[in-house]
Amino acid sequence: MFFAIDPSNGLAIYDQIVRQVMFAVASEALRPGDLVPSVRDMSRRLAVNPNTVARAYRDLLAQGVVATVRGTGMEITPQAPQRCREARLRMIRERLAAVLLEASRSQLDTGDIRGMVEKELAKLERHKRG
Amino acid sequence: MFFAIDPSNGLAIYDQIVRQVMFAVASEALRPGDLVPSVRDMSRRLAVNPNTVARAYRDLLAQGVVATVRGTGMEITPQAPQRCREARLRMIRERLAAVLLEASRSQLDTGDIRGMVEKELAKLERHKRG
Amino acid sequence: MFFAIDPSNGLAIYDQIVRQVMFAVASEALRPGDLVPSVRDMSRRLAVNPNTVARAYRDLLAQGVVATVRGTGMEITPQAPQRCREARLRMIRERLAAVLLEASRSQLDTGDIRGMVEKELAKLERHKRG
Amino acid sequence: MFFAIDPSNGLAIYDQIVRQVMFAVASEALRPGDLVPSVRDMSRRLAVNPNTVARAYRDLLAQGVVATVRGTGMEITPQAPQRCREARLRMIRERLAAVLLEASRSQLDTGDIRGMVEKELAKLERHKRG
DNA sequence: GTGGTCTAGACCACC
DNA sequence: GTGGTCTAGACCACG
């Protein structure tokens, strides 16, 4: 499990943590019963204030993705995989829809847009392989 | 020229205004010499605080997209079209790349992503016609 | 609208704030569209750290009881009254059920319990009048 | 003697243990001279960390409800029954008063409250029989 | 060791 | 002025 924070992401740090944990659950890198890294551990790994991690974990708690086990840590709940898979798709779809809407409003036709998408996908493929 | 603000967009309101003005210039809905709607007019049309519009216009001024004409208002500059066309593609490509990167990181393969793109494009088409 | 914090309540301060706002909505002391006291104002009134108030408001936001109006404050949502009325009853019922369960487990019969309830209710009545 | 832990009870686990032991004494399910289950035994039965049970027993020791018998375990003291009977009513009355106060503050009138109490008592009766 | 709460104070974006 | 985020550091309850 690798987590990485990009401070110039626009997204708040705690939100990046939330999303990455949910994505890790959705992709089964984290499974129900697994312990999430402790607040202190995670804060060291990400070079981030422990309160920021705690804030992220509180959000995950509220969403029922993790549950606290007193004195032990926080573990992935049984309902987490389903919720995270749904949430992952929803989050990506929302961002994608917003971008495509803007592109369409800016008079790009669907051909132009498809072209940009393909170009960016190709770039990603190169990165993966490279 | 139709402007629309989506408060739950992630983007700041003033930023949405900036982008939409630039897109309007890029698509020649606004041409050099055209007057941009006054701060008051625009704020009424978008149901937004006038200061927010003023802030957006300040940004456009700084980018040389508009220029103030004493006693008249703000007009599109001669250099605006070129700048906006360049900026438009850059801005869209950046957002698109960010979304696709996230999608790819979340274990979606390029086929899934293309599927989502097509689905959203189809939705947009329906909206346009509807 | 009077809010009061009891530090020796067992309940966390932010939780007391959450509950009191929800109760105020449930009893129509706060109505949809009303602005909740600002974080800074509330923190002064309760002699509490602003972050603690912000934490409470964040919870109310997540529950859809308030919505932020940028640069203006946070206002009660249209859905808030229904949610708060339900939540109020649920919270009270849960606490009541827990106490009565304990009482029943401790071999008090329903007569004893009713007696205690009546005694406490009478005490409350005296306080109200007094 | 049946003990049951409800983790989502609001009360700390060790506190639930303390209260249940005292209630058992008050109702003469445990009598002076009886041995309390060993820390290990109790922790297995409740599926709880042994330290948590030890912490509860420490509290009971401090209150003079149990006393250590070298090489044997911990037994109920002669003074325990009187203390527990008094404490039991006090503890229940305190929790009850707190709940009723909140209910009353939330604009429920005494009729509503009595109604909720009766409903919950009926639920308890059903559970006992069922 | 774990998470939970609270305080204090900083900086930002937005209105 | 408003809320939102982040940092730093303290204290507590629990295991």
XYZ file of C-alpha atoms (C1' of nucleotides) in Angstrom:
550
model
C 0.000 0.000 0.000
C 1.532 3.214 -1.147
C 0.069 6.541 -0.250
C 1.330 9.787 -1.642
C 0.274 13.355 -0.996
C 0.419 15.990 -3.673
C 0.193 19.369 -1.911
C -0.414 21.233 -5.181
C -3.348 19.058 -6.054
C -6.141 21.447 -5.266
C -7.629 18.724 -3.108
C -7.186 19.104 0.653
C -4.654 16.732 2.168
C -7.225 15.009 4.364
C -9.371 14.494 1.290
C -6.526 12.929 -0.634
C -6.043 10.520 2.254
C -9.737 9.661 2.330
C -9.802 8.996 -1.391
C -6.655 6.923 -1.384
C -7.884 4.729 1.430
C -11.200 4.252 -0.346
C -9.424 3.442 -3.582
C -7.199 0.963 -1.767
C -10.305 -0.734 -0.407
C -12.011 -0.706 -3.791
C -8.995 -2.394 -5.365
C -8.743 -4.898 -2.504
C -5.349 -3.676 -1.373
C -7.176 -3.239 1.924
C -9.737 -5.862 2.935
C -12.355 -6.009 5.688
C -10.676 -6.636 9.022
C -7.364 -5.155 7.930
C -6.051 -2.424 10.178
C -5.510 0.920 8.554
C -2.059 2.384 9.381
C -2.246 4.118 12.755
C -2.721 7.874 12.808
C 0.807 8.387 14.068
C 2.313 5.953 11.593
C 0.484 7.422 8.638
C 1.362 10.977 9.678
C 5.035 10.029 9.764
C 4.875 8.291 6.405
C 3.165 11.205 4.697
C 5.079 13.885 6.616
C 1.772 15.368 7.618
C 0.328 16.504 10.923
C -1.350 13.696 12.887
C -4.490 15.792 13.226
C -4.807 15.924 9.472
C -4.713 12.138 9.293
C -7.170 11.925 12.176
C -9.477 14.249 10.307
C -9.364 11.966 7.277
C -9.994 8.882 9.384
C -12.942 10.613 11.050
C -14.474 11.076 7.615
C -13.912 7.423 6.791
C -15.517 6.531 10.113
C -18.556 8.661 9.326
C -18.876 6.917 5.979
C -18.695 3.517 7.613
C -15.528 2.569 5.759
C -13.542 1.981 8.926
C -14.506 1.242 12.520
C -12.430 1.907 15.623
C -11.276 -1.017 17.683
C -10.535 0.433 21.059
C -6.899 0.536 21.952
C -6.018 -1.300 18.775
C -6.641 0.932 15.813
C -9.116 1.260 13.009
C -10.138 -1.591 10.772
C -11.836 -1.856 7.408
C -15.516 -2.685 7.830
C -17.315 -5.508 6.033
C -19.460 -2.994 4.116
C -16.434 -0.989 3.020
C -15.619 -2.772 -0.273
C -19.046 -2.251 -1.763
C -19.249 1.358 -0.615
C -15.779 2.156 -1.840
C -16.283 0.593 -5.233
C -19.437 2.633 -5.683
C -17.853 5.782 -4.325
C -14.800 5.405 -6.505
C -16.849 5.249 -9.663
C -19.089 8.061 -8.498
C -16.166 10.366 -7.679
C -14.432 9.724 -10.962
C -17.623 10.040 -12.949
C -18.450 13.368 -11.304
C -15.064 14.866 -12.038
C -15.122 13.494 -15.551
C -18.590 14.879 -16.210
C -17.545 18.341 -14.968
C -14.509 18.416 -17.250
C -16.393 17.151 -20.284
C -19.159 19.661 -19.665
C -16.632 22.456 -19.628
C -14.987 21.137 -22.755
C -18.308 20.886 -24.516
C -19.324 24.397 -23.429
C -16.080 25.674 -24.847
C -17.193 24.651 -28.319
C -15.025 21.594 -28.608
C -16.955 18.958 -30.488
C -17.029 15.347 -29.420
C -14.338 14.479 -31.932
C -11.924 17.011 -30.439
C -12.713 15.737 -26.959
C -12.201 12.109 -27.879
C -8.902 13.119 -29.410
C -7.747 14.775 -26.205
C -8.867 11.794 -24.155
C -6.948 9.388 -26.378
C -3.853 11.561 -26.249
C -3.930 11.680 -22.466
C -4.612 7.964 -22.173
C -1.640 7.260 -24.394
C 0.508 9.490 -22.187
C -0.632 7.519 -19.143
C 0.189 4.218 -20.848
C 3.684 5.439 -21.616
C 4.155 6.470 -17.990
C 2.995 3.090 -16.736
C 5.354 1.192 -18.947
C 8.219 3.658 -18.633
C -23.459 34.390 -24.248
C -24.714 32.124 -21.562
C -22.926 31.841 -18.294
C -23.820 29.351 -15.628
C -22.369 28.883 -12.181
C -22.268 25.514 -10.499
C -21.547 26.096 -6.806
C -20.846 22.411 -6.179
C -18.258 22.310 -8.890
C -15.099 22.246 -6.853
C -13.939 25.315 -8.755
C -14.234 28.696 -7.069
C -16.989 30.883 -8.443
C -14.642 33.620 -9.594
C -12.617 30.972 -11.395
C -15.661 29.643 -13.175
C -16.401 33.181 -14.360
C -12.841 33.679 -15.571
C -12.899 30.440 -17.489
C -16.270 31.046 -19.063
C -15.289 34.506 -20.268
C -12.100 33.100 -21.737
C -14.006 30.293 -23.386
C -16.481 32.777 -24.834
C -13.562 34.722 -26.306
C -11.918 31.577 -27.646
C -15.132 30.597 -29.414
C -15.650 34.138 -30.717
C -18.863 34.650 -28.812
C -16.949 37.638 -27.488
C -14.699 39.538 -29.884
C -12.086 42.249 -29.425
C -13.800 45.533 -28.644
C -16.927 43.881 -27.256
C -17.881 45.089 -23.811
C -17.977 42.535 -21.068
C -21.199 42.786 -18.979
C -20.792 45.247 -16.125
C -19.968 43.869 -12.697
C -23.463 44.710 -11.484
C -25.181 43.232 -14.495
C -23.142 40.072 -14.387
C -23.634 39.661 -10.644
C -27.397 39.913 -11.099
C -27.409 37.443 -13.973
C -25.393 34.869 -12.073
C -26.980 35.604 -8.678
C -23.523 36.065 -7.299
C -21.872 38.637 -5.061
C -20.597 41.639 -7.087
C -17.240 41.388 -5.353
C -16.859 37.923 -6.780
C -17.412 39.195 -10.290
C -15.010 42.062 -9.651
C -12.439 39.556 -8.518
C -12.864 37.567 -11.714
C -12.545 40.700 -13.850
C -9.389 41.627 -11.981
C -7.910 38.290 -13.013
C -8.976 38.809 -16.616
C -7.425 42.258 -16.502
C -4.165 40.843 -15.174
C -4.121 38.274 -17.979
C -4.702 40.990 -20.575
C -7.962 39.474 -21.732
C -9.953 42.607 -20.971
C -8.979 46.243 -20.593
C -10.844 49.036 -18.838
C -12.293 51.816 -20.945
C -12.869 54.888 -18.841
C -16.495 55.657 -18.292
C -17.609 52.778 -20.443
C -16.630 49.480 -18.912
C -14.281 46.664 -19.800
C -13.698 45.451 -23.314
C -12.087 42.446 -24.884
C -8.513 43.209 -25.933
C -7.081 42.549 -29.388
C -4.680 39.964 -27.977
C -7.465 38.138 -26.129
C -8.530 35.661 -28.820
C -5.104 34.156 -29.288
C -4.432 33.934 -25.560
C -7.806 32.468 -24.799
C -7.621 29.843 -27.514
C -4.279 28.696 -26.162
C -5.412 28.880 -22.558
C -8.663 27.080 -23.240
C -6.995 23.949 -24.502
C -4.371 24.057 -21.803
C -6.931 24.430 -19.006
C -9.133 21.667 -20.297
C -6.225 19.363 -20.974
C -4.909 19.877 -17.448
C -8.209 19.036 -15.799
C -8.735 16.107 -18.117
C -5.279 14.727 -17.426
C -5.848 14.963 -13.671
C -9.110 13.044 -13.863
C -7.748 10.370 -16.157
C -4.724 9.955 -13.923
C -6.958 9.348 -10.954
C -9.093 6.935 -12.921
C -6.053 5.041 -14.073
C -4.586 4.934 -10.563
C -7.837 3.479 -9.317
C -7.342 0.332 -11.364
C -9.754 1.218 -14.105
C -8.322 0.059 -17.426
C -8.452 2.195 -20.542
C -11.495 0.315 -21.763
C -13.481 1.197 -18.638
C -12.377 4.799 -18.934
C -13.331 5.061 -22.580
C -16.709 3.600 -21.645
C -17.279 6.254 -19.008
C -16.196 9.011 -21.370
C -18.591 7.829 -24.054
C -21.422 7.562 -21.562
C -20.861 11.115 -20.348
C -20.496 12.476 -23.872
C -23.784 10.841 -24.798
C -25.408 12.452 -21.756
C -24.109 15.839 -22.885
C -25.459 15.312 -26.386
C -28.871 14.483 -24.998
C -28.814 17.632 -22.898
C -27.883 19.806 -25.841
C -30.694 18.490 -27.952
C -33.220 18.242 -25.105
C -31.603 30.829 21.131
C -29.630 29.921 24.189
C -26.770 27.526 24.045
C -24.975 26.279 27.086
C -22.034 23.935 27.456
C -21.684 21.619 30.405
C -18.039 20.484 30.481
C -18.778 17.740 33.029
C -21.449 16.249 30.847
C -19.625 13.223 29.554
C -20.570 14.384 26.066
C -17.853 16.068 24.044
C -18.286 19.809 23.648
C -18.634 19.619 19.880
C -21.294 16.982 20.340
C -23.227 19.155 22.748
C -23.163 21.921 20.159
C -24.355 19.567 17.433
C -27.216 18.322 19.561
C -28.283 21.763 20.696
C -28.373 23.105 17.164
C -30.381 20.088 16.053
C -32.744 20.491 18.964
C -33.141 24.185 18.169
C -34.073 23.257 14.619
C -36.443 20.541 15.779
C -38.229 23.021 18.031
C -38.305 25.666 15.275
C -36.117 28.084 17.190
C -34.009 27.855 14.025
C -35.774 27.652 10.670
C -34.582 26.897 7.153
C -32.690 29.869 5.757
C -31.712 31.164 9.192
C -28.010 31.711 9.640
C -26.401 29.761 12.423
C -24.197 31.982 14.639
C -20.791 32.357 13.025
C -17.988 30.126 14.230
C -16.225 33.047 15.849
C -19.377 34.418 17.435
C -20.414 31.067 18.815
C -16.939 30.378 20.147
C -16.984 33.676 22.021
C -20.461 33.045 23.413
C -19.593 29.573 24.646
C -16.042 30.467 25.698
C -14.819 27.617 23.563
C -12.107 27.305 20.934
C -13.277 28.256 17.421
C -11.989 24.948 16.076
C -14.321 23.101 18.416
C -17.286 25.012 17.037
C -16.026 24.450 13.499
C -15.828 20.741 14.225
C -19.441 20.740 15.356
C -20.559 22.688 12.292
C -18.663 20.274 10.057
C -20.731 17.447 11.542
C -23.934 19.387 10.929
C -22.787 19.991 7.369
C -22.158 16.274 6.838
C -25.647 15.547 8.148
C -27.157 18.071 5.776
C -28.542 20.183 8.617
C -26.674 23.305 7.527
C -25.136 24.433 4.257
C -22.345 26.939 3.811
C -23.077 30.143 1.993
C -19.727 31.375 0.817
C -18.511 34.447 2.583
C -21.762 34.732 4.472
C -22.019 31.899 6.929
C -23.937 28.700 7.349
C -27.668 28.440 7.021
C -30.269 25.899 8.037
C -31.237 23.694 5.098
C -34.805 23.022 3.992
C -34.447 19.351 4.927
C -33.123 20.155 8.382
C -36.402 20.315 10.335
C -37.501 16.842 9.366
C -34.078 15.337 9.955
C -33.672 17.060 13.290
C -37.071 16.055 14.567
C -36.323 12.451 13.694
C -32.803 12.625 15.066
C -33.963 14.205 18.282
C -36.406 11.426 18.991
C -33.907 8.780 17.962
C -31.164 10.141 20.206
C -33.439 10.434 23.193
C -34.994 7.038 22.587
C -31.575 5.399 22.344
C -30.349 6.876 25.597
C -33.627 6.066 27.302
C -33.569 2.467 26.086
C -30.015 1.995 27.366
C -30.899 3.309 30.817
C -34.073 1.294 31.078
C -32.243 -1.834 29.946
C -29.690 -1.352 32.686
C -32.409 -0.708 35.220
C -34.251 -3.807 34.156
C -31.079 -5.923 34.263
C -30.475 -4.719 37.775
C -33.657 -6.465 38.903
C -35.779 -3.363 39.214
C -39.293 -4.249 38.158
C -41.338 -2.015 35.918
C -43.139 -0.579 38.919
C -39.879 0.561 40.515
C -38.766 2.052 37.212
C -42.011 3.916 36.659
C -41.664 5.252 40.192
C -38.204 6.606 39.502
C -39.317 8.131 36.236
C -42.226 9.915 37.923
C -39.987 11.174 40.702
C -37.494 12.610 38.222
C -40.226 14.125 36.079
C -41.660 15.814 39.151
C -38.220 17.166 39.967
C -37.954 18.599 36.468
C -41.377 20.212 36.766
C -40.358 21.895 40.001
C -37.192 23.202 38.344
C -39.124 24.616 35.415
C -41.531 26.453 37.623
C -38.951 27.389 40.247
C -24.668 -14.528 36.208
C -24.825 -13.203 32.714
C -22.688 -10.352 31.640
C -23.024 -8.661 28.306
C -20.917 -5.907 26.785
C -22.359 -3.414 24.360
C -19.453 -1.630 22.682
C -21.696 1.019 21.163
C -23.143 1.887 24.525
C -21.393 5.165 25.190
C -20.117 3.681 28.442
C -16.547 2.438 28.562
C -16.208 -1.328 28.624
C -14.515 -1.407 32.019
C -17.345 0.720 33.360
C -19.951 -1.655 32.028
C -18.149 -4.489 33.820
C -17.998 -2.552 37.082
C -21.681 -1.739 36.921
C -22.747 -5.256 36.043
C -20.757 -6.764 38.909
C -22.243 -4.259 41.323
C -25.724 -4.958 39.997
C -25.153 -8.687 40.415
C -24.173 -8.075 44.011
C -27.144 -5.804 44.647
C -29.505 -8.461 43.334
C -27.755 -11.198 45.326
C -26.655 -13.083 42.239
C -23.249 -12.610 43.845
C -23.004 -12.885 47.633
C -20.226 -12.095 50.123
C -17.548 -14.734 49.894
C -18.391 -15.666 46.299
C -15.417 -15.584 43.970
C -15.589 -13.213 41.068
C -14.552 -14.907 37.769
C -10.811 -14.636 37.206
C -9.535 -11.887 34.936
C -8.643 -14.447 32.269
C -11.937 -16.263 32.520
C -13.945 -13.074 32.414
C -11.954 -11.663 29.505
C -12.609 -14.824 27.494
C -16.309 -14.804 28.318
C -16.736 -11.176 27.301
C -14.257 -11.317 24.393
C -12.519 -8.371 25.911
C -8.899 -7.473 26.583
C -7.713 -8.863 29.969
C -6.326 -5.446 30.861
C -9.811 -4.046 30.583
C -11.167 -6.598 33.051
C -8.221 -5.935 35.362
C -8.998 -2.248 35.209
C -12.613 -2.926 36.195
C -11.562 -5.147 39.080
C -9.181 -2.455 40.279
C -12.133 -0.093 40.482
C -14.212 -2.646 42.379
C -11.280 -3.190 44.725
C -10.999 0.551 45.358
C -14.710 0.711 46.149
C -14.407 -2.197 48.580
C -16.799 -4.367 46.615
C -14.248 -7.131 46.150
C -11.113 -8.088 48.088
C -8.168 -10.187 46.961
C -7.668 -13.572 48.579
C -4.091 -14.697 48.181
C -3.705 -17.593 45.841
C -7.409 -17.861 45.244
C -8.792 -14.829 43.466
C -11.109 -12.006 44.351
C -14.185 -12.405 46.477
C -17.196 -10.298 47.260
C -16.732 -8.424 50.535
C -19.217 -8.445 53.411
C -19.889 -4.738 52.938
C -20.510 -5.139 49.240
C -24.278 -5.792 49.247
C -25.171 -2.625 51.117
C -22.830 -0.480 49.041
C -24.005 -1.954 45.792
C -27.674 -1.578 46.592
C -27.138 2.081 47.355
C -24.856 2.631 44.370
C -27.155 0.816 41.996
C -30.061 3.147 42.590
C -27.839 6.192 42.557
C -26.181 5.237 39.255
C -29.452 4.442 37.553
C -31.143 7.544 38.898
C -28.299 9.729 37.645
C -28.423 8.359 34.110
C -32.196 8.500 34.102
C -32.235 12.095 35.294
C -29.774 13.096 32.568
C -31.883 11.532 29.834
C -35.130 12.993 31.123
C -33.527 16.409 31.410
C -32.470 16.259 27.787
C -35.913 15.068 26.739
C -37.571 17.852 28.648
C -35.189 20.460 27.240
C -36.033 19.264 23.768
C -39.618 20.412 24.149
C -41.093 16.998 24.776
C -43.809 17.308 27.398
C -44.197 14.834 30.221
C -46.921 13.012 28.327
C -44.615 12.339 25.379
C -41.892 11.213 27.731
C -44.161 8.839 29.620
C -45.233 7.444 26.277
C -41.657 6.740 25.250
C -40.891 5.170 28.611
C -43.878 2.845 28.354
C -42.972 1.875 24.810
C -39.430 1.006 25.821
C -40.572 -0.892 28.905
C -42.936 -2.920 26.743
C -40.049 -3.690 24.391
C -37.982 -4.912 27.340
C -40.826 -7.124 28.544
C -41.103 -8.689 25.124
C -37.388 -9.375 25.065
C -37.462 -11.009 28.480
C -40.269 -13.342 27.526
C -39.044 -13.935 23.977
C 0.794 1.586 22.136
C -4.089 3.254 20.172
C -7.753 6.963 18.905
C -10.496 11.218 20.736
C -10.771 15.846 22.221
C -9.408 20.432 22.898
C -6.620 24.585 22.516
C -3.852 28.025 20.085
C -2.619 30.238 16.266
C -1.485 30.559 11.333
C -2.815 31.090 6.366
C -6.082 30.826 2.565
C -10.171 31.730 -0.454
C -14.296 34.051 -0.775
C -17.694 37.855 -0.093
C -16.306 39.835 7.787
C -17.067 34.460 6.647
C -15.724 29.271 6.663
C -11.774 25.783 5.471
C -7.370 23.828 6.202
C -3.220 22.832 8.468
C 0.169 22.707 12.162
C 1.725 22.055 16.908
C 1.224 20.323 21.135
C -1.400 18.989 25.265
C -4.373 15.732 27.897
C -7.493 11.797 28.333
C -9.462 6.988 28.092
C -8.595 2.536 26.634
C -5.951 -1.895 25.968
